[in-house]
Coordinates of C-alpha atoms in Angstrom, one line a residue:
M1 CA 94.8 151.4 18.2
A2 CA 96.2 148.6 16.1
E3 CA 95.3 147.9 12.5
N4 CA 92.8 145.1 11.6
R5 CA 94.3 141.7 12.2
S6 CA 93.3 138.1 12.4
G7 CA 91.1 137.3 15.4
F8 CA 88.3 135.1 16.7
S9 CA 85.2 135.0 14.5
S10 CA 82.7 134.7 17.3
S11 CA 82.2 135.3 21.1
F12 CA 81.7 131.6 21.6
G13 CA 85.0 130.8 19.9
A14 CA 86.8 133.4 21.9
I15 CA 85.4 132.1 25.2
M16 CA 86.2 128.5 24.3
A17 CA 89.7 129.3 23.3
A18 CA 90.4 131.4 26.4
A19 CA 88.7 128.9 28.7
G20 CA 90.8 126.2 27.2
S21 CA 93.9 128.2 28.0
A22 CA 92.8 128.6 31.6
I23 CA 91.7 124.9 32.1
G24 CA 94.8 122.9 32.4
L25 CA 96.4 120.1 34.3
G26 CA 96.3 122.0 37.6
N27 CA 92.4 122.0 37.4
I28 CA 92.4 118.3 37.3
W29 CA 94.8 117.2 40.0
R30 CA 95.8 120.2 42.1
F31 CA 92.6 122.2 42.8
P32 CA 90.6 119.2 44.2
Y33 CA 93.5 118.2 46.4
I34 CA 93.9 121.7 47.8
C35 CA 90.2 121.9 48.6
G36 CA 90.2 118.5 50.3
K37 CA 93.3 119.2 52.3
Y38 CA 92.3 122.6 53.6
G39 CA 88.7 122.3 54.8
G40 CA 86.7 121.0 51.8
G41 CA 83.6 123.3 51.4
A42 CA 85.3 126.0 53.5
A43 CA 88.2 126.1 51.0
I44 CA 85.9 126.1 48.1
I45 CA 84.1 129.2 49.5
V46 CA 87.4 131.0 50.0
Y47 CA 88.5 129.9 46.5
L48 CA 85.3 131.3 44.9
L49 CA 85.8 134.7 46.6
F50 CA 89.5 134.8 45.5
V51 CA 88.9 133.7 41.9
F52 CA 86.0 136.1 41.2
L53 CA 87.2 139.1 43.1
I54 CA 90.9 138.9 42.3
G55 CA 91.6 136.3 39.6
M56 CA 89.0 137.7 37.3
V57 CA 90.3 141.2 37.9
L58 CA 93.7 140.1 36.6
L59 CA 92.1 138.3 33.7
M60 CA 90.1 141.4 32.6
S61 CA 93.1 143.6 32.9
E62 CA 95.0 141.5 30.4
L63 CA 92.1 141.2 28.1
V64 CA 91.7 145.0 28.1
I65 CA 95.4 145.6 27.4
G66 CA 95.3 143.1 24.5
R67 CA 92.1 144.3 22.8
R68 CA 92.9 148.0 23.3
T69 CA 96.2 147.7 21.4
G70 CA 95.6 144.6 19.2
H71 CA 99.2 143.5 19.9
T72 CA 101.2 140.9 21.9
P73 CA 102.6 141.9 25.3
M74 CA 105.8 143.8 24.4
R75 CA 104.2 145.8 21.6
A76 CA 101.1 146.4 23.8
Y77 CA 103.1 148.0 26.6
E78 CA 105.1 150.1 24.1
E79 CA 101.9 151.4 22.5
L80 CA 100.2 152.3 25.8
R81 CA 103.2 154.0 27.3
P82 CA 105.4 155.1 24.3
K83 CA 107.5 157.5 26.5
H84 CA 108.2 154.8 29.1
R85 CA 109.3 151.9 26.9
N86 CA 110.9 149.9 29.8
W87 CA 107.4 148.6 30.5
R88 CA 107.9 146.4 27.4
Y89 CA 110.2 144.2 29.5
V90 CA 107.2 143.2 31.6
G91 CA 105.8 141.8 28.3
L92 CA 109.1 140.1 27.6
L93 CA 109.1 138.5 31.0
G94 CA 105.6 137.1 30.4
L95 CA 106.8 135.6 27.1
I96 CA 109.7 134.0 28.9
T97 CA 107.3 132.6 31.5
S98 CA 105.1 131.1 28.7
F99 CA 108.2 129.5 27.1
L100 CA 109.3 127.9 30.4
I101 CA 105.8 126.7 31.4
L102 CA 105.4 125.1 27.9
C103 CA 108.6 123.2 28.3
I104 CA 107.2 121.6 31.5
Y105 CA 103.9 121.1 29.9
F106 CA 105.3 119.2 27.0
V107 CA 107.0 116.8 29.4
I108 CA 103.9 116.1 31.6
S109 CA 101.5 116.2 28.7
G110 CA 103.6 113.5 27.0
W111 CA 103.1 111.4 30.1
T112 CA 99.3 111.8 29.7
L113 CA 99.5 110.6 26.1
N114 CA 101.4 107.5 27.2
Y115 CA 99.0 106.6 29.9
F116 CA 96.0 107.2 27.6
W117 CA 97.6 104.7 25.1
E118 CA 98.4 102.2 27.9
S119 CA 94.9 102.5 29.2
V120 CA 93.1 101.8 25.9
S121 CA 95.5 99.2 24.8
G122 CA 95.1 97.2 28.1
T123 CA 98.7 97.6 29.2
L124 CA 97.7 99.2 32.6
A125 CA 95.1 96.6 33.2
S126 CA 97.8 93.9 32.8
I127 CA 99.8 95.2 35.8
A128 CA 98.4 92.7 38.2
D129 CA 100.4 93.6 41.2
G130 CA 99.2 97.2 41.1
D131 CA 102.8 98.5 41.5
F132 CA 102.1 101.6 39.4
A133 CA 104.7 103.7 41.3
T134 CA 107.4 101.5 39.9
H135 CA 105.8 101.4 36.5
F136 CA 105.7 105.2 36.3
A137 CA 109.3 105.6 37.6
A138 CA 110.5 103.2 34.9
F139 CA 108.6 105.1 32.2
A140 CA 109.5 108.6 33.3
S141 CA 113.3 107.8 33.7
S142 CA 113.5 106.1 30.3
P143 CA 115.6 108.0 27.7
V144 CA 113.3 107.1 24.8
A145 CA 109.6 106.7 25.7
P146 CA 108.9 110.1 27.4
V147 CA 110.8 111.9 24.6
V148 CA 108.7 110.2 21.9
C149 CA 105.5 111.2 23.7
L150 CA 106.5 114.8 24.3
V151 CA 107.5 115.1 20.6
I152 CA 104.1 113.8 19.5
F153 CA 102.3 116.2 21.8
A154 CA 104.4 119.1 20.6
A155 CA 103.6 118.2 17.0
L156 CA 99.9 118.1 17.7
T157 CA 100.2 121.6 19.3
L158 CA 102.2 122.9 16.3
V159 CA 99.8 121.6 13.7
I160 CA 96.9 123.5 15.4
I161 CA 98.9 126.7 15.6
L162 CA 99.8 126.5 12.0
G163 CA 96.1 126.4 11.2
G164 CA 95.9 130.0 12.3
V165 CA 93.7 131.8 14.8
Q166 CA 90.3 131.0 13.3
N167 CA 90.9 127.7 11.4
G168 CA 93.3 126.4 14.0
I169 CA 92.9 127.6 17.6
E170 CA 89.2 128.6 17.4
K171 CA 87.9 125.6 15.4
V172 CA 89.8 123.1 17.6
S173 CA 88.8 124.8 20.8
K174 CA 85.1 124.6 19.8
I175 CA 85.6 120.9 19.5
L176 CA 87.9 120.1 22.4
M177 CA 86.1 122.1 25.1
P178 CA 82.7 120.3 24.7
I179 CA 84.6 117.0 24.6
L180 CA 86.4 117.9 27.8
L181 CA 83.0 118.7 29.5
V182 CA 81.4 115.5 28.3
L183 CA 84.4 113.4 29.5
V184 CA 84.4 115.0 33.0
V185 CA 80.6 114.6 33.4
L186 CA 80.8 110.9 32.3
L187 CA 83.5 110.3 34.8
C188 CA 81.5 112.1 37.5
V189 CA 78.5 109.9 36.9
R190 CA 80.6 106.7 37.1
S191 CA 82.4 107.9 40.2
L192 CA 79.2 108.8 42.0
T193 CA 77.7 105.4 41.4
L194 CA 80.5 103.6 43.1
P195 CA 79.8 102.1 46.6
G196 CA 81.4 104.4 49.3
A197 CA 81.6 107.4 47.0
S198 CA 80.0 109.6 49.7
K199 CA 83.4 109.6 51.5
G200 CA 85.0 111.3 48.6
L201 CA 82.3 113.9 48.4
A202 CA 82.7 114.5 52.1
Y203 CA 86.4 115.0 51.7
L204 CA 85.9 117.5 48.9
F205 CA 82.8 119.5 50.1
S206 CA 82.3 119.1 53.8
P207 CA 83.2 122.6 55.3
D208 CA 85.8 122.3 58.1
F209 CA 87.0 125.8 58.9
S210 CA 89.5 124.3 61.5
Q211 CA 91.5 123.0 58.6
L212 CA 91.6 126.4 56.9
T213 CA 95.1 127.4 58.0
T214 CA 97.1 130.4 56.9
E215 CA 99.1 128.0 54.7
G216 CA 95.9 126.8 53.3
V217 CA 94.5 130.3 52.5
L218 CA 97.8 131.2 50.7
A219 CA 97.6 127.9 48.7
I220 CA 94.0 128.6 47.7
L221 CA 94.9 132.2 46.8
G222 CA 97.8 131.1 44.6
Q223 CA 95.6 128.5 42.9
A224 CA 92.8 131.1 42.3
L225 CA 95.2 133.8 41.0
F226 CA 97.1 131.6 38.5
S227 CA 94.4 129.1 37.4
L228 CA 93.2 131.6 34.8
S229 CA 96.4 131.8 32.8
V230 CA 97.3 135.3 33.9
G231 CA 100.8 136.5 34.5
M232 CA 102.2 134.9 31.3
G233 CA 101.0 137.2 28.5
V234 CA 98.6 134.6 27.1
M235 CA 95.4 136.5 27.9
I236 CA 96.9 139.7 26.4
V237 CA 97.3 137.8 23.1
Y238 CA 93.9 136.3 23.3
G239 CA 92.4 139.7 24.2
S240 CA 93.9 141.1 21.0
Y241 CA 91.8 138.5 19.1
I242 CA 88.5 139.2 20.8
P243 CA 85.9 141.0 18.5
K244 CA 85.4 144.6 19.3
G245 CA 81.7 144.2 19.9
D246 CA 82.1 141.6 22.7
G247 CA 81.7 142.7 26.3
L248 CA 85.0 141.9 28.1
F249 CA 83.3 141.6 31.5
K250 CA 81.0 138.9 30.0
S251 CA 83.9 137.1 28.4
A252 CA 85.9 137.2 31.6
M253 CA 83.0 135.9 33.6
W254 CA 82.3 133.0 31.3
I255 CA 86.0 132.0 31.2
T256 CA 86.2 132.1 35.0
V257 CA 82.9 130.1 35.4
C258 CA 84.1 127.5 33.0
D259 CA 87.5 127.2 34.6
T260 CA 86.0 126.9 38.1
A261 CA 83.3 124.5 37.1
I262 CA 85.7 122.0 35.4
A263 CA 88.0 122.1 38.5
I264 CA 85.1 121.3 40.9
L265 CA 83.7 118.6 38.5
A266 CA 87.2 117.1 38.3
G267 CA 87.2 116.7 42.1
V268 CA 83.8 115.0 41.9
A269 CA 85.1 112.7 39.2
I270 CA 88.3 111.7 41.1
F271 CA 87.8 111.6 44.9
P272 CA 84.6 109.5 45.2
A273 CA 86.4 106.8 43.2
V274 CA 89.6 107.2 45.2
F275 CA 87.8 106.7 48.5
A276 CA 85.5 104.0 47.1
F277 CA 88.6 101.8 46.6
D278 CA 90.4 102.9 49.8
Q279 CA 93.2 104.7 48.0
S280 CA 95.2 107.7 49.3
P281 CA 94.0 111.1 48.1
D282 CA 97.5 112.5 47.8
G283 CA 97.8 115.3 45.1
G284 CA 100.0 115.8 42.1
P285 CA 101.5 113.2 39.7
G286 CA 101.4 110.6 42.5
L287 CA 97.6 110.7 42.5
V288 CA 97.2 110.7 38.7
F289 CA 99.8 108.2 37.6
N290 CA 100.2 105.9 40.7
V291 CA 96.8 105.9 42.5
L292 CA 94.1 106.4 39.9
P293 CA 95.3 103.4 37.7
V294 CA 94.7 101.2 40.8
V295 CA 91.2 102.6 41.0
F296 CA 90.5 102.0 37.3
N297 CA 91.9 98.4 37.5
S298 CA 89.6 97.8 40.4
M299 CA 86.7 98.3 38.0
G300 CA 87.8 95.3 36.0
N301 CA 89.4 95.2 32.5
V302 CA 86.5 97.0 30.8
G303 CA 86.5 99.7 33.6
S304 CA 90.3 100.1 33.3
I305 CA 90.2 100.5 29.5
V306 CA 87.0 102.6 29.2
F307 CA 87.2 104.9 32.3
G308 CA 91.0 104.9 32.6
G309 CA 91.2 105.8 28.9
A310 CA 88.5 108.5 29.3
F311 CA 90.4 110.0 32.3
F312 CA 93.7 110.2 30.6
L313 CA 92.1 111.6 27.5
L314 CA 90.5 114.3 29.7
L315 CA 94.0 115.1 31.0
A316 CA 95.5 115.2 27.5
V317 CA 92.7 117.5 26.2
A318 CA 93.1 119.9 29.1
A319 CA 96.9 119.9 28.6
L320 CA 96.5 120.5 24.8
T321 CA 94.2 123.5 25.1
S322 CA 96.6 125.1 27.5
A323 CA 99.6 124.3 25.4
I324 CA 97.9 125.8 22.3
S325 CA 97.5 129.1 24.1
L326 CA 101.1 129.2 25.3
L327 CA 102.6 128.4 21.9
E328 CA 100.2 130.9 20.3
A329 CA 101.5 133.7 22.6
L330 CA 105.0 133.0 21.5
T331 CA 104.2 132.6 17.8
A332 CA 102.1 135.8 17.8
W333 CA 105.1 137.7 19.4
G334 CA 107.2 136.7 16.4
A335 CA 104.5 137.7 13.9
D336 CA 104.0 141.0 15.8
Y337 CA 107.6 141.9 14.9
G338 CA 107.4 141.0 11.2
K339 CA 108.4 137.4 11.3
S340 CA 106.6 134.7 9.4
R341 CA 104.0 133.1 11.6
K342 CA 104.7 129.6 10.2
R343 CA 108.4 129.9 10.5
S344 CA 108.1 131.4 14.1
A345 CA 105.9 128.5 15.2
I346 CA 108.2 125.8 13.8
I347 CA 111.5 127.3 15.1
L348 CA 109.9 127.9 18.6
S349 CA 108.6 124.4 18.7
V350 CA 111.9 122.9 17.9
V351 CA 113.7 124.9 20.6
L352 CA 110.9 124.1 23.1
V353 CA 111.2 120.4 22.4
L354 CA 115.0 120.5 22.9
V355 CA 114.6 122.2 26.3
A356 CA 111.7 119.9 27.2
V357 CA 113.9 116.9 26.4
V358 CA 116.6 118.1 28.8
A359 CA 113.9 118.6 31.4
S360 CA 112.6 115.1 30.9
F361 CA 116.1 113.7 31.2
S362 CA 116.6 115.5 34.5
F363 CA 113.4 114.2 36.1
D364 CA 113.7 111.6 38.9
G365 CA 115.9 108.7 37.7
G366 CA 116.6 110.3 34.3
I367 CA 120.1 110.3 32.7
L368 CA 120.7 113.9 33.7
N369 CA 119.1 113.7 37.2
D370 CA 122.5 113.8 38.9
N371 CA 123.4 117.1 37.2
K372 CA 121.9 119.5 39.7
L373 CA 122.3 123.2 40.6
A374 CA 122.1 123.9 44.4
G375 CA 120.8 120.4 44.8
I376 CA 117.9 120.9 42.4
S377 CA 117.4 119.3 39.0
F378 CA 116.7 121.2 35.9
F379 CA 113.1 119.9 35.8
D380 CA 112.6 121.0 39.4
W381 CA 114.1 124.4 38.7
L382 CA 111.7 124.9 35.9
D383 CA 108.8 123.7 38.0
K384 CA 109.7 126.1 40.9
L385 CA 110.3 129.1 38.7
T386 CA 107.0 128.7 36.8
G387 CA 105.0 127.6 39.8
S388 CA 106.1 130.1 42.5
Y389 CA 107.9 133.1 41.1
L390 CA 107.5 134.1 37.4
P391 CA 103.7 134.2 37.0
P392 CA 103.0 136.1 40.3
I393 CA 105.8 138.6 39.4
C394 CA 104.4 139.2 35.9
A395 CA 100.8 139.4 37.2
L396 CA 101.9 141.9 39.9
L397 CA 103.7 144.2 37.4
T398 CA 100.7 143.9 34.9
I399 CA 98.1 144.9 37.5
I400 CA 100.3 147.8 38.7
F401 CA 100.7 149.0 35.1
F402 CA 96.9 148.6 34.5
G403 CA 95.9 150.4 37.6
W404 CA 98.5 153.2 37.9
F405 CA 100.0 153.8 34.5
M406 CA 97.4 153.0 31.9
K407 CA 94.9 155.8 31.2
K408 CA 91.7 155.3 33.1
D409 CA 89.6 156.6 30.1
D410 CA 91.2 153.9 27.9
I411 CA 90.2 151.2 30.3
H412 CA 86.6 152.6 30.7
D413 CA 86.2 152.8 26.9
E414 CA 87.3 149.2 26.3
L415 CA 85.2 147.8 29.1
S416 CA 82.1 149.8 28.0
N417 CA 82.7 149.3 24.3
H418 CA 83.1 153.1 24.0
G419 CA 80.0 153.8 26.0
V420 CA 77.7 151.2 24.5
L421 CA 77.6 149.1 27.7
K422 CA 76.6 150.3 31.1
I423 CA 79.4 149.6 33.6
S424 CA 78.2 151.1 36.9
W425 CA 80.6 148.7 38.7
F426 CA 83.6 150.4 37.2
K427 CA 84.5 152.7 40.1
V428 CA 84.6 149.8 42.6
F429 CA 86.4 147.6 40.1
Y430 CA 89.1 150.2 39.2
H431 CA 89.7 152.2 42.5
I432 CA 89.5 149.3 44.9
L433 CA 90.1 145.9 43.3
V434 CA 92.5 146.9 40.5
R435 CA 94.6 149.5 42.4
F436 CA 94.7 148.0 45.9
V437 CA 93.2 144.6 46.5
A438 CA 94.7 142.6 43.6
P439 CA 98.2 144.0 44.0
A440 CA 98.1 143.4 47.8
A441 CA 97.0 139.8 47.2
L442 CA 99.7 139.2 44.7
I443 CA 102.4 140.6 47.0
V444 CA 101.3 138.4 49.8
S445 CA 101.2 135.3 47.5
L446 CA 104.6 136.1 46.1
V447 CA 106.3 136.7 49.5
A448 CA 104.7 133.5 50.8
G449 CA 106.0 131.6 47.8
I450 CA 109.6 132.9 48.4
F451 CA 109.7 132.1 52.2
T452 CA 107.9 128.7 52.1

């Protein structure tokens, strides 16, 4: 067991920080689109099964590893299997994954800051012809504006990390997460009061099992598995900060519920408005930066400024809480090996920004967009690696370690708080879900990602 170290001061703070890590940009624009495309309510039912039976299993495994050792991924694996030190490379792979994901996050999060400013300043409302696709392309391909925005976002993230675990991450998460909830609820109320909003609800919730194809099931599985920030070492780090008296099952349940609730509420906030103004419900950046500004402009100048600003603020908050956890995982790794926490955070942030700038320049129309490897830009390579390959590989190796190489008694002790809590569900959890169901699901998801 590790010596005493800085950690979260309360259960609420721990849950808010971890939930903030899980709730990211994918909850806002990808989850609702997947559900709408693959059967609405049918997809949501399948998603709930996957996220609570498999995703939460992965989440608990990382929380257990982190709290049991009190270390970041590499040191955690070393401590749990000192005679098999090669397992530490699984931790290293998770940290590399966090680094690359954060590079992409800085770029996209910079876009959200720009659109928040353009919303509240009235710039978006002034685009009378509604050609937001051209507007976004011009902004994203600029060599200056996106870089300024990503640097500002990276600086915000760094300032919070420099505040420490309790006075930085925990304190900010206690503020940002309630703000995020209030914003999404307000947007839901406005969206549901629009004429024709019922079409959007039907798109999102009406069960249509004929649309639930094999491709759809795999897409839902992938979203469920990786919506909870597993497979990148983040939850191992946050697990190491969770107080010893907290029940990890309870913490994992709350994190999963918060993550799922925000994703569903985001769909309720977005799609009724999209359908009310006869816009296309296509997913991804196209929906967020090209379609939704049209919707907000259709509400008039006040609607564009107030509700457009609220939506892009929601995106920025979701992005920030995830970025905090990713940078913290990297910073804690440096601190775990005797490096100054402040120095590690600053150096890492500078390097991350430099890589993010290259990624921004390689985006569609950017000055480096023509420099491609195998016909794929640097931005798209990062997106593909972090979206389809690295997280599932890390998650698979983690659950194999947890189920087959970590001592069963250590797992039981950590989940039961050394016998204080009754965990009658442990045998089913360990012998079925951890050892067989979760690994099988990850293998299927990984193979599907490689061959599609």
